Coordinates of C-alpha atoms in Angstrom, one line a residue:
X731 CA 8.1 -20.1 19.3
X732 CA 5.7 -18.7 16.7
X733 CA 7.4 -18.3 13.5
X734 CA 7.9 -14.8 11.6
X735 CA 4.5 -14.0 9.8
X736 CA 4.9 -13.9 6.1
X737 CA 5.0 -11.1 4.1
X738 CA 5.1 -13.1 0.3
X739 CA 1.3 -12.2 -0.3
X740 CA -0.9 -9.4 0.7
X741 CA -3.8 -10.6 3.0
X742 CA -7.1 -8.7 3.4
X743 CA -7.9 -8.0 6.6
X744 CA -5.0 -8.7 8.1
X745 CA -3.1 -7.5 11.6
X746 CA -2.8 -3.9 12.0
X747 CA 0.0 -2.4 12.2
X748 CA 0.9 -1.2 15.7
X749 CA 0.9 2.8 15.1
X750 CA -2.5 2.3 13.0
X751 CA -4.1 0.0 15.8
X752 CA -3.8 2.3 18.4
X753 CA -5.1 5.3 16.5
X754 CA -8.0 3.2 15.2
X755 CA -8.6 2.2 18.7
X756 CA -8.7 5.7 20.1
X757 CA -11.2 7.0 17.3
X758 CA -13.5 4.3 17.8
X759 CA -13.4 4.5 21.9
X760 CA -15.1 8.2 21.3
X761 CA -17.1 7.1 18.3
X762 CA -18.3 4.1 20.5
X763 CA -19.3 6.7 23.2
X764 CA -20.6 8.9 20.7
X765 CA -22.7 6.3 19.2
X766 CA -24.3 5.0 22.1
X767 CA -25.5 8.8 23.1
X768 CA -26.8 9.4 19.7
X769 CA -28.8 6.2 20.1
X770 CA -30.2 7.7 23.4
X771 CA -31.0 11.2 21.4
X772 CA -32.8 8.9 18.6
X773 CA -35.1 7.2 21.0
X774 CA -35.5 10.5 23.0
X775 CA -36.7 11.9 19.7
X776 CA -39.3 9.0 18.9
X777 CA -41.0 9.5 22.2
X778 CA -40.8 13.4 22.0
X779 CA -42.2 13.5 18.8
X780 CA -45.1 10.8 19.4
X781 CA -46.4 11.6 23.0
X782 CA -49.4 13.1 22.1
X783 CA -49.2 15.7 25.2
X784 CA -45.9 16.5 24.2
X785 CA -45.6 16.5 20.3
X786 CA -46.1 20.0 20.5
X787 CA -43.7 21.2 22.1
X788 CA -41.3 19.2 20.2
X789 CA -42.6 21.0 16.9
X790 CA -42.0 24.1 18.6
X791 CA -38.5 23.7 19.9
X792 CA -37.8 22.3 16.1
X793 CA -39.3 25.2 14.1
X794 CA -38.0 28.0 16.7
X795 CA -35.7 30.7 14.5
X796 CA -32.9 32.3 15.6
X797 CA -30.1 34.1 14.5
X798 CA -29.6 37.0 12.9
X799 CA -32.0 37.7 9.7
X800 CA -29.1 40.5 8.0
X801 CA -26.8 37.6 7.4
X802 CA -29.2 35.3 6.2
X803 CA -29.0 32.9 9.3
X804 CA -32.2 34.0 10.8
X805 CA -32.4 29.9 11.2
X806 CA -34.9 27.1 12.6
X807 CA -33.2 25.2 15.5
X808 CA -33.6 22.1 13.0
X809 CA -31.5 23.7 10.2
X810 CA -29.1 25.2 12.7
X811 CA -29.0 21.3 13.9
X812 CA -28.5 19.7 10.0
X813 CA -26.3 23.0 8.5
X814 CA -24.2 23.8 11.8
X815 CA -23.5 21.2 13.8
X816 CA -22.9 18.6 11.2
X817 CA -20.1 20.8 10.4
X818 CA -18.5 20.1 13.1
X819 CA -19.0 16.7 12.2
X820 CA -18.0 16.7 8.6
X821 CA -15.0 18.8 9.3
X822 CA -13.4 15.9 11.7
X823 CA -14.5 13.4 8.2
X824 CA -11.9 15.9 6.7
X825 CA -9.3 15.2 9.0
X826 CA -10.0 11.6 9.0
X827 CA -10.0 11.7 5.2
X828 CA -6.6 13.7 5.2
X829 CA -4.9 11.6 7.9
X830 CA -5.9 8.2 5.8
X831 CA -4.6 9.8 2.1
X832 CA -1.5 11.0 4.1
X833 CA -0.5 8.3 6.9
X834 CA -3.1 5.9 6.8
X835 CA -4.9 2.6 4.6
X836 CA -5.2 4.7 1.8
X837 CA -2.0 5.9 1.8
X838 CA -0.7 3.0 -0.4
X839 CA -2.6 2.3 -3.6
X840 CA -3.0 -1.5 -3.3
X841 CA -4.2 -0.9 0.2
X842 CA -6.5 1.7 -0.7
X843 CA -8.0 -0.5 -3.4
X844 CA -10.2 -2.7 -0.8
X845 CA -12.1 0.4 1.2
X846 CA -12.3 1.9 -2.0
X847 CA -13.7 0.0 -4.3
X848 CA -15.7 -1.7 -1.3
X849 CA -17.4 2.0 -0.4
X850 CA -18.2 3.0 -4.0
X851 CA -19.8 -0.3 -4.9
X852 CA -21.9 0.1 -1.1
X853 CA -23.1 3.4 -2.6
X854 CA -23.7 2.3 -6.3
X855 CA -25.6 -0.5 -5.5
X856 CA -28.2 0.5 -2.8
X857 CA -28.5 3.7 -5.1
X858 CA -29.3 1.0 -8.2
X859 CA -31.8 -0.9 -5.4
X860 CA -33.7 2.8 -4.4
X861 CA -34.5 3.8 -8.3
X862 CA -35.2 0.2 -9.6
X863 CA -37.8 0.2 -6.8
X864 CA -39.1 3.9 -7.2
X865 CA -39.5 3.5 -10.9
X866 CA -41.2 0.3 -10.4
X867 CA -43.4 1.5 -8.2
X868 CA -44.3 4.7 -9.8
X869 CA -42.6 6.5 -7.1
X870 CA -39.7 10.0 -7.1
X871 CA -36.6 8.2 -8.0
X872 CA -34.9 12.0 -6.4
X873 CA -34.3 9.9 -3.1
X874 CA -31.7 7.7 -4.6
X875 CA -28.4 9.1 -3.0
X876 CA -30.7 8.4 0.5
X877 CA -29.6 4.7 1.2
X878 CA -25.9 5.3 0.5
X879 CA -24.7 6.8 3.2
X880 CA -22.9 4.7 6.2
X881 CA -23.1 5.9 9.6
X882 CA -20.2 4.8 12.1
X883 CA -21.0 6.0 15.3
X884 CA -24.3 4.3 15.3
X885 CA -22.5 0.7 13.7
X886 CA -19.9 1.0 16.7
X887 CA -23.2 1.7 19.0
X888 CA -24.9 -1.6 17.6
X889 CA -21.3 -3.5 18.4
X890 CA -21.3 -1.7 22.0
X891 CA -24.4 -2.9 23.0
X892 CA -24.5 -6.5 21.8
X893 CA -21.1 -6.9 22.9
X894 CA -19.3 -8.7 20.5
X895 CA -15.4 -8.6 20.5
X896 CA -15.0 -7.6 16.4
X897 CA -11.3 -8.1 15.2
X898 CA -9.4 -4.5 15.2
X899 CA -9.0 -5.4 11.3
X900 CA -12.6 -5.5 10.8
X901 CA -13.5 -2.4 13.1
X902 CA -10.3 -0.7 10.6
X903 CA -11.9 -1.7 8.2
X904 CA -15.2 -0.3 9.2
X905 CA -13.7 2.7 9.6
X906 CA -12.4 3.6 6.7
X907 CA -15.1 2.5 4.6
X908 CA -17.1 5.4 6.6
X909 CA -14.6 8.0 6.0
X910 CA -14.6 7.1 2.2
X911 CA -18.5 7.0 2.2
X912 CA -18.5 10.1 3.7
X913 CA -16.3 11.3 1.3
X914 CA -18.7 10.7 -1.8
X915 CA -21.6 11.4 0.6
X916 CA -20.3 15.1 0.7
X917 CA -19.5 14.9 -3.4
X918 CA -22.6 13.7 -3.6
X919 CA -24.3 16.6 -1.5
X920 CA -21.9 19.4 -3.3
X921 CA -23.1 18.4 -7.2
X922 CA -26.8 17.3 -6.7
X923 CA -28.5 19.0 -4.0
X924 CA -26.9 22.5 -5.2
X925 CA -29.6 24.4 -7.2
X926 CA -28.6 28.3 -7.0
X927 CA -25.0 29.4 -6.4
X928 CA -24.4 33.0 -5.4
X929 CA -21.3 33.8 -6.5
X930 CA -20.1 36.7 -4.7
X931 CA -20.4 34.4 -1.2
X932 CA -18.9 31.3 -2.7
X933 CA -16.2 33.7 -4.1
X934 CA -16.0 35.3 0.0
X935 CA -16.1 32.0 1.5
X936 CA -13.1 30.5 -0.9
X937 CA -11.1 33.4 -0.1
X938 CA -11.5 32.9 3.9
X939 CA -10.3 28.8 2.9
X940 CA -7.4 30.5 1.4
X941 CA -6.5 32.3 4.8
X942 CA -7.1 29.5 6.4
X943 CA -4.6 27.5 4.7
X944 CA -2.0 30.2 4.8
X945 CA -2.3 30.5 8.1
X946 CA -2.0 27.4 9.1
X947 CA 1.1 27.1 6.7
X948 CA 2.7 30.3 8.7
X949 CA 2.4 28.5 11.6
X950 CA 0.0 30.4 13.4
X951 CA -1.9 29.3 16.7
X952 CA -4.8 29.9 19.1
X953 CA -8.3 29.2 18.7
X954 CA -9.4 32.8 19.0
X955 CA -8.0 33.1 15.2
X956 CA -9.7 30.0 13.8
X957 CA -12.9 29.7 15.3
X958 CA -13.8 33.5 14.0
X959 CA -12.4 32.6 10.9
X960 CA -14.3 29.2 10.9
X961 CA -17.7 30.8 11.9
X962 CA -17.1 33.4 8.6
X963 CA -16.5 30.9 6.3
X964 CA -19.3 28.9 7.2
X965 CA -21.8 31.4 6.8
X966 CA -20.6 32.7 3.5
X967 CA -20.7 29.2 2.1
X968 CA -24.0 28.8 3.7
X969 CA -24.9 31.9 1.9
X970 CA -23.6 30.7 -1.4
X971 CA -26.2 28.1 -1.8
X972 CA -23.6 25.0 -1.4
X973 CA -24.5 22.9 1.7
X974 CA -22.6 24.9 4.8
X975 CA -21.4 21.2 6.1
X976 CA -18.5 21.6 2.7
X977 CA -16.7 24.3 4.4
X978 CA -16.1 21.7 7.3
X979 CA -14.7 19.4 5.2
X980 CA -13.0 21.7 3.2
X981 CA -11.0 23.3 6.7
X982 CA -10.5 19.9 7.9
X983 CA -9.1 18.4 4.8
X984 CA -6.0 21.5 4.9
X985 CA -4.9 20.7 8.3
X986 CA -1.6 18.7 8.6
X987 CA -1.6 15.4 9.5
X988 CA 1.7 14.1 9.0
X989 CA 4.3 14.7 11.7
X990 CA 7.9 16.4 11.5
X991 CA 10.9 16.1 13.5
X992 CA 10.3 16.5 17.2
X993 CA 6.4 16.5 17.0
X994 CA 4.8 13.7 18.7
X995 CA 1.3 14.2 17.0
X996 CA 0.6 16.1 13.7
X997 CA -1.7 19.0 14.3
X998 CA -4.9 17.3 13.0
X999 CA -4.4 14.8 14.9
X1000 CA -4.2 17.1 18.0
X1001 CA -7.4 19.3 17.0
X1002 CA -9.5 16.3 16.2
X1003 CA -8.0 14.7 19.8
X1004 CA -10.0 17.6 21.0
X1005 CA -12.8 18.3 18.4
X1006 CA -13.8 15.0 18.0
X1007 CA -15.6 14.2 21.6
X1008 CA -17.9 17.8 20.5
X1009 CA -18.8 15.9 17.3
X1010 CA -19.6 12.8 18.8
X1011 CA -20.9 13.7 21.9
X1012 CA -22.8 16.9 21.2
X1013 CA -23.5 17.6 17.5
X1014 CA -24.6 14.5 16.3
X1015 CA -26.6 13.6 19.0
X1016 CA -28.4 16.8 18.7
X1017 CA -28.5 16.5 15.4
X1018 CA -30.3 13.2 15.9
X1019 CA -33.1 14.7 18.5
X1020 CA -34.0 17.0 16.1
X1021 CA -34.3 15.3 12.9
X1022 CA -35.7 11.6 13.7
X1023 CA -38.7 13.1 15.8
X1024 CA -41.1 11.9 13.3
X1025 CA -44.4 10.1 13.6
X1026 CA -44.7 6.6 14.2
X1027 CA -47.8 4.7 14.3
X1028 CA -48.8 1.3 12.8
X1029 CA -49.9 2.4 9.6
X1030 CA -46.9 4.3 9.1
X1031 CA -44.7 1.5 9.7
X1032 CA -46.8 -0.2 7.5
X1033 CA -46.5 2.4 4.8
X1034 CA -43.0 2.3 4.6
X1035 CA -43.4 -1.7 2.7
X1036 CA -45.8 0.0 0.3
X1037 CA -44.7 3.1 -1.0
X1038 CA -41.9 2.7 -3.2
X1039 CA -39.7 5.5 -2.3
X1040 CA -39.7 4.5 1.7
X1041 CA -39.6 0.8 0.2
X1042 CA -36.7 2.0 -1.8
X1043 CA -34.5 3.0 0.9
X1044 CA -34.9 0.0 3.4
X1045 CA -34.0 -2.5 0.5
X1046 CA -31.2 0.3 -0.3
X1047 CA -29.8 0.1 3.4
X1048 CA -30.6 -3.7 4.2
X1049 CA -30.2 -5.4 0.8
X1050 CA -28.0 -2.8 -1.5
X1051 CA -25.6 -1.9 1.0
X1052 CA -24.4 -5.5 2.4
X1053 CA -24.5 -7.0 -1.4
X1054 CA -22.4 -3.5 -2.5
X1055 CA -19.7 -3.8 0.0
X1056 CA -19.4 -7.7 0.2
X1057 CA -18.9 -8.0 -3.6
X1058 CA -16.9 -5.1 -3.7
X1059 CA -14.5 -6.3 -1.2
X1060 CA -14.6 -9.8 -2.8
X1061 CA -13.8 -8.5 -6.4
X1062 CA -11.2 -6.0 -4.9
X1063 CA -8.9 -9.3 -3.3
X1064 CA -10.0 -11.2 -6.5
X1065 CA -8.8 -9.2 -9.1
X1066 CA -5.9 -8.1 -6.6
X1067 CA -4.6 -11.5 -6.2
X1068 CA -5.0 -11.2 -1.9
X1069 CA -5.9 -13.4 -0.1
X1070 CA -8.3 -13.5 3.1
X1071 CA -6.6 -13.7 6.5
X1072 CA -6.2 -17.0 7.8
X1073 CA -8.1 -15.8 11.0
X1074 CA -11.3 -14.5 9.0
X1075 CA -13.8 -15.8 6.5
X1076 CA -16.0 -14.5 4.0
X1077 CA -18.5 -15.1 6.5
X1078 CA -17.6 -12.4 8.5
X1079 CA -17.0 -9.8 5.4
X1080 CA -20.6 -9.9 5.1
X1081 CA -21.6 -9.8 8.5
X1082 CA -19.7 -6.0 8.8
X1083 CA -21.4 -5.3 5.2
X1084 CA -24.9 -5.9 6.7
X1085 CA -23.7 -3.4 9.4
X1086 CA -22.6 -1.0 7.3
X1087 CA -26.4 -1.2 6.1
X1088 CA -26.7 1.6 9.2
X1089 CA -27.3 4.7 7.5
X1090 CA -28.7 7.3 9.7
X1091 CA -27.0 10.9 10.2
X1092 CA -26.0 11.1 6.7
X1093 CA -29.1 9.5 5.3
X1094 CA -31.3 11.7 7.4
X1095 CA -29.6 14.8 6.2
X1096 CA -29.9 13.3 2.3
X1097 CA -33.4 12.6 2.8
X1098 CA -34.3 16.5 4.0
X1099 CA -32.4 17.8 1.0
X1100 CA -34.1 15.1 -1.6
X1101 CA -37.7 16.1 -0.3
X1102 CA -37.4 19.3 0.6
X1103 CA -40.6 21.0 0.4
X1104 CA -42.9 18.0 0.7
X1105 CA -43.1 17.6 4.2
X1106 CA -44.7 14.3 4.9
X1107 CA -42.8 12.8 2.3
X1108 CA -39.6 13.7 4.1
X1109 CA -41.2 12.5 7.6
X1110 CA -41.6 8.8 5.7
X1111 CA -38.3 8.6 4.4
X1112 CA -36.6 9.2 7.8
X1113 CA -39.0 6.7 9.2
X1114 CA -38.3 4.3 6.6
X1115 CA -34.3 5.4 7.4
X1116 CA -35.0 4.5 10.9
X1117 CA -36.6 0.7 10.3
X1118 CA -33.9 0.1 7.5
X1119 CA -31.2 1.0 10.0
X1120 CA -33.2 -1.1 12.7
X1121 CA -33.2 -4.3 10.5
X1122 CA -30.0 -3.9 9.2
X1123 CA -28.7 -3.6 13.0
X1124 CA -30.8 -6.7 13.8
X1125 CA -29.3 -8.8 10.8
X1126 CA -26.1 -7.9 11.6
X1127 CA -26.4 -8.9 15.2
X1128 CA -27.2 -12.5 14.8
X1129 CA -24.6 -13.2 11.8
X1130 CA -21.7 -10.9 14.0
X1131 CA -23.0 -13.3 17.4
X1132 CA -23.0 -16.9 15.3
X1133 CA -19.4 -15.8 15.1
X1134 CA -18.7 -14.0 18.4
X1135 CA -16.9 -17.1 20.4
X1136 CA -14.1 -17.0 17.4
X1137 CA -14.0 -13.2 17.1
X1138 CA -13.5 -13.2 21.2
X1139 CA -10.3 -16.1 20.6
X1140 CA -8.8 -13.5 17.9
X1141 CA -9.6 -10.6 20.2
X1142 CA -7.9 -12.0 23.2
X1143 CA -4.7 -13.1 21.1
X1144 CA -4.8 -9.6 20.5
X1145 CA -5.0 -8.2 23.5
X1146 CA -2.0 -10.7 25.1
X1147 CA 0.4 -8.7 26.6
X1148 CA 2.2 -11.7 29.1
X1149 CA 5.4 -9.5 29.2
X1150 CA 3.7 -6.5 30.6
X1151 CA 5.9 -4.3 28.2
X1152 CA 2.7 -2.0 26.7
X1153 CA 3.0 -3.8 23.7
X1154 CA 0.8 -6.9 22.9
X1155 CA 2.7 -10.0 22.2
X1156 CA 1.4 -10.7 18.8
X1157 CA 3.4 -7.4 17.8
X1158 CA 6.7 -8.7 19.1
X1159 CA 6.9 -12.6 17.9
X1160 CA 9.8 -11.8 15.7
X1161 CA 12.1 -9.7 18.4
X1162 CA 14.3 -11.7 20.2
X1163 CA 14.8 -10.0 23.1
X1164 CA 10.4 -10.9 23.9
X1165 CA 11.1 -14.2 24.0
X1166 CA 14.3 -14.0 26.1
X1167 CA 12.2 -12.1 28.1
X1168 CA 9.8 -14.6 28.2
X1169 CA 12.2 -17.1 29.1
X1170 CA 12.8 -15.5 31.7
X1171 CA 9.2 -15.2 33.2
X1172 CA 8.2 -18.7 32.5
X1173 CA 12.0 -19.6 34.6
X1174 CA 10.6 -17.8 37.4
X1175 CA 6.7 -19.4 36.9
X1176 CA 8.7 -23.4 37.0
X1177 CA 11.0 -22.4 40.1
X1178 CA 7.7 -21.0 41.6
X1179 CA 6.2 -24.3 40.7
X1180 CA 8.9 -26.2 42.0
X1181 CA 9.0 -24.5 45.6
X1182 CA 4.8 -25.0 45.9
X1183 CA 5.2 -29.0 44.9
X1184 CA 7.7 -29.2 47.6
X1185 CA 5.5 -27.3 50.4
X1186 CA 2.7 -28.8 49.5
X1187 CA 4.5 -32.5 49.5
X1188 CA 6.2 -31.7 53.0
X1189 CA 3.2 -30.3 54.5
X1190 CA 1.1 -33.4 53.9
X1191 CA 4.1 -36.4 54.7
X1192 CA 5.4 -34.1 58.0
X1193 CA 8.7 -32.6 58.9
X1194 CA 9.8 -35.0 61.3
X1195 CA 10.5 -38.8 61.5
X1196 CA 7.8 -40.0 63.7
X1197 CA 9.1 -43.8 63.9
X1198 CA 13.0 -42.9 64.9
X1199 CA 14.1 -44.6 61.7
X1200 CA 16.6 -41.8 60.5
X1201 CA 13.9 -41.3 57.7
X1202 CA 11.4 -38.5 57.1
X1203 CA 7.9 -38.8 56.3
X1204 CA 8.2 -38.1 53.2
X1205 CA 10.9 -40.7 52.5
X1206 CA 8.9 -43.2 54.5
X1207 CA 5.7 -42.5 52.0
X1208 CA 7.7 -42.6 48.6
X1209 CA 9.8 -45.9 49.9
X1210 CA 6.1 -47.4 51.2
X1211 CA 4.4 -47.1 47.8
X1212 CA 7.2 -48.4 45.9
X1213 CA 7.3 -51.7 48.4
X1214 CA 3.4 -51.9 48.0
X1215 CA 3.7 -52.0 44.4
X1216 CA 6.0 -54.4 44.2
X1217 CA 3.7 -56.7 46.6
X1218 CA 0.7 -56.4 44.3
X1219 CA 3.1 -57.7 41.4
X1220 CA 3.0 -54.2 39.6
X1221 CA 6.1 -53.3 39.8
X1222 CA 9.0 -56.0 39.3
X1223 CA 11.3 -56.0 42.1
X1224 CA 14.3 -55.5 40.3
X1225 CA 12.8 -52.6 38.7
X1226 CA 12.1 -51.1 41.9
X1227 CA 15.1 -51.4 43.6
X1228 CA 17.0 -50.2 40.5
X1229 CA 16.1 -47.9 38.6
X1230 CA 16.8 -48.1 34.7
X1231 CA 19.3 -50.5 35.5
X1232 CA 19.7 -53.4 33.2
X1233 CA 17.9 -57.0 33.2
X1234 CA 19.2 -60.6 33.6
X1235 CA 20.9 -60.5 29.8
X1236 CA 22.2 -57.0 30.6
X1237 CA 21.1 -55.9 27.5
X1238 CA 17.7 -54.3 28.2
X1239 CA 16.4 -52.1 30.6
X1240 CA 14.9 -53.2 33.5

């Protein structure tokens, strides 16, 4: 019997708990799926974009406008690709931001701590690595905010495809760490990539939040209300200068996500149940084909090691971001007083750092608004996003495979679910009704047993008593070997014939 897990000191990255397991497992099934088709819309975009017979048409798609012009969204299908869709994308961050502040990790301070500090230190210190580089090299330190960004769907996509059976602790954590980067990421786009406000839309746009919230506080219902609405705000806080992808965030951060009595699911977790597969299936990806079609040749591969803001960003995603979240982490349990999980080692922490090193939605969207208006410069920073993502992936493939055969035990113990109940075993080690249960099953497994060893010993001695001696086969074959070994001297005869019974000074065993 496996004894009741302690609960005198906090561990870091320790078991889920069962509620939080499966919700992280359900997000990451559709950000897996997600990941892997925005990996197919990346590569799609390379060869669009470098096929010399069809780069053209891939510049016209891109740079065709519509919309209409009297509302100022008279857009390029690019922009309606990096300002529209990604709303969709950001408003489920602000559902996954809610549900963690409200019900989740972050929910409790001391939990909240690790992610936390972890994510801001995997921002601060690739953003220290971009301008230490730019300066040095002469280059526009403006790109800084570039390699900060994390980008889950494509981490989960890396993990898909190598195949390597990642604790649920480490894939929480993971997760969280991307809705806290995304978090800042949006801060980060709000306060420094805002240059001219117009006040009378921002002032329109925070006025259609403020029906959003009091509906959805009157309990109203139906998508033919909030879509509308949606679509309004959007374009108003497109129209105030700010970054349309806020007013995603903003909607999804007022949604419930906390459940009252007779509710089975809070309502953000119902809407992003639905809105989520959009985001990771169709906006992203698209999203992708549209903004990593960029040129790629061997001199601009080579380029990126030159120049220092391209330079700037690999180191930021490769170097900054796996030294930023693997010292974070480690000062957050050090000055914490936790403790690792006897499962895991530090080892591991940095393996999912150097993943984390995959920025590419966020940083391609960063990198438009950092260079905007110098073309080729923002064509070399989403190439030099692309090979920073590409090593970081490739780094964090061989440390996460050196470690696979040990992730796959954990993963399995997991997993185990001998009882059939629905609920893995590791969950129910201190409920005594499992392991009567158990008892139970294994009861049934040894009388199994039992009947086959008897079959099987019948079946080859025979049924029947072939000599007429009154004895079966069977008998005859036990009673043979016994009188064999006691001819060859093995076996003394009195310990043959007698069984544990007791020797010439009737003192000792036979």
């Amino acid at each position: 019997m496996t004894a009741p897990r302690s609960t005198a000191a906090r561990k870091v990255f320790d078991r889920l708990s069962l509620p939080e397991r499966t919700f992280v497992a359900d997000a990451l099934r559709t950000e897996t799926v997600g990941g892997v088709l925005l990996l197919v819309a990346a590569v799609a975009a390379l060869i669009w974009a470098n096929i010399p017979a069809l780069h053209d048409s891939y510049e016209s798609v891109s740079d065709f406008h519509l919309g209409p012009t009297a509302l100022g969204l008279n857009l390029s299908v690019e922009h309606w690709a990096a300002d529209g869709l990604l709303a969709v994308f950001f408003f489920v961050a602000g559902i996954e931001l809610k549900r963690e502040l409200v019900a989740g990790d972050l929910k409790d301070p001391k939990a909240a701590a690790l992610p936390v500090v972890a994510a801001l230190c995997g921002m601060a210190v690739p953003a220290l690595v971009y301008t230490l580089t730019a300066l040095t090299g002469g280059g526009d330190p403006g790109g800084w905010a570039v390699p900060t960004a994390t980008d889950i769907a494509f981490a989960l996509a890396v993990l898909a495809v190598i195949g390597t059976s990642l604790p649920s602790a480490l894939r929480a954590f993971l997760l969280t760490l991307a809705v806290v980067d995304d978090l800042f990421a949006i801060l980060i786009i709000a306060v420094f990539f805002t240059h001219t406000i117009d006040f009378a839309a921002l002032g329109g746009a925070v006025a259609g939040l403020a029906v959003f919230w009091v509906l959805l506080r009157k309990g109203v219902r139906g998508w033919y209300v909030y879509v509308p609405l949606a679509l309004v705000i959007w374009a108003l806080m497109y129209n105030s200068g700010i970054h349309a992808t806020i007013a995603g965030v903003a909607m999804g951060l007022m949604l419930r996500c906390t459940t009252r009595e007779g509710e089975e699911h809070s309502p953000g977790e119902r809407i992003e149940h639905v809105v989520r597969p959009l985001s990771a299936g169709l906006a992203v990806p698209l999203f992708a084909l549209f903004s990593a079609g960029v040129s790629i040749s061997g001199g601009a591969l080579g380029e990126v090691f030159t120049r220092p803001e391209t330079l700037g960003v690999v180191l930021g995603l490769v170097v900054g971001k796996t030294i930023g979240i693997f010292g974070g982490t480690w000062l957050a349990a050090r000055f914490t007083r936790a403790s690792l999980s006897e499962d895991l080692a530090w080892a591991d922490v940095f393996a999912v750092a150097s993943l984390a090193g995959i920025g590419f939605t966020v940083s391609l969207l960063i990198g438009e608004l950092a260079f905007e208006g110098d073309a080729a410069l923002t064509d070399e920073v989403k190439a030099a996003v692309l090979m920073g993502s590409l090593i970081a992936a490739t780094l964090a493939t061989v440390l996460l495979k050196l470690r696979n055969a040990k992730y796959r035990r954990i993963y399995e113990a997991e997993e185990r679910d001998e009882d059939s109940d629905g609920i893995p075993d590791v969950y129910e080690e201190d409920d005594p009704a499992y392991h009567l249960r158990m008892a139970e099953i294994y009861d049934r497994k040894a009388a199994q047993h039992r009947r086959t060893a008897e079959e099987i010993t019948r079946a080859r001695a025979g049924e029947t008593d072939g000599d007429g001696d009154g004895e079966t086969g069977a008998d005859e074959a036990v009673e043979g070997s016994g009188e064999k070994a006691v001819k060859r001297g093995s076996v003394p005869p009195l310990a043959a014939e007698v069984p544990g019974g007791a020797g010439e000074d009737g003192d000792r065993p036979a």
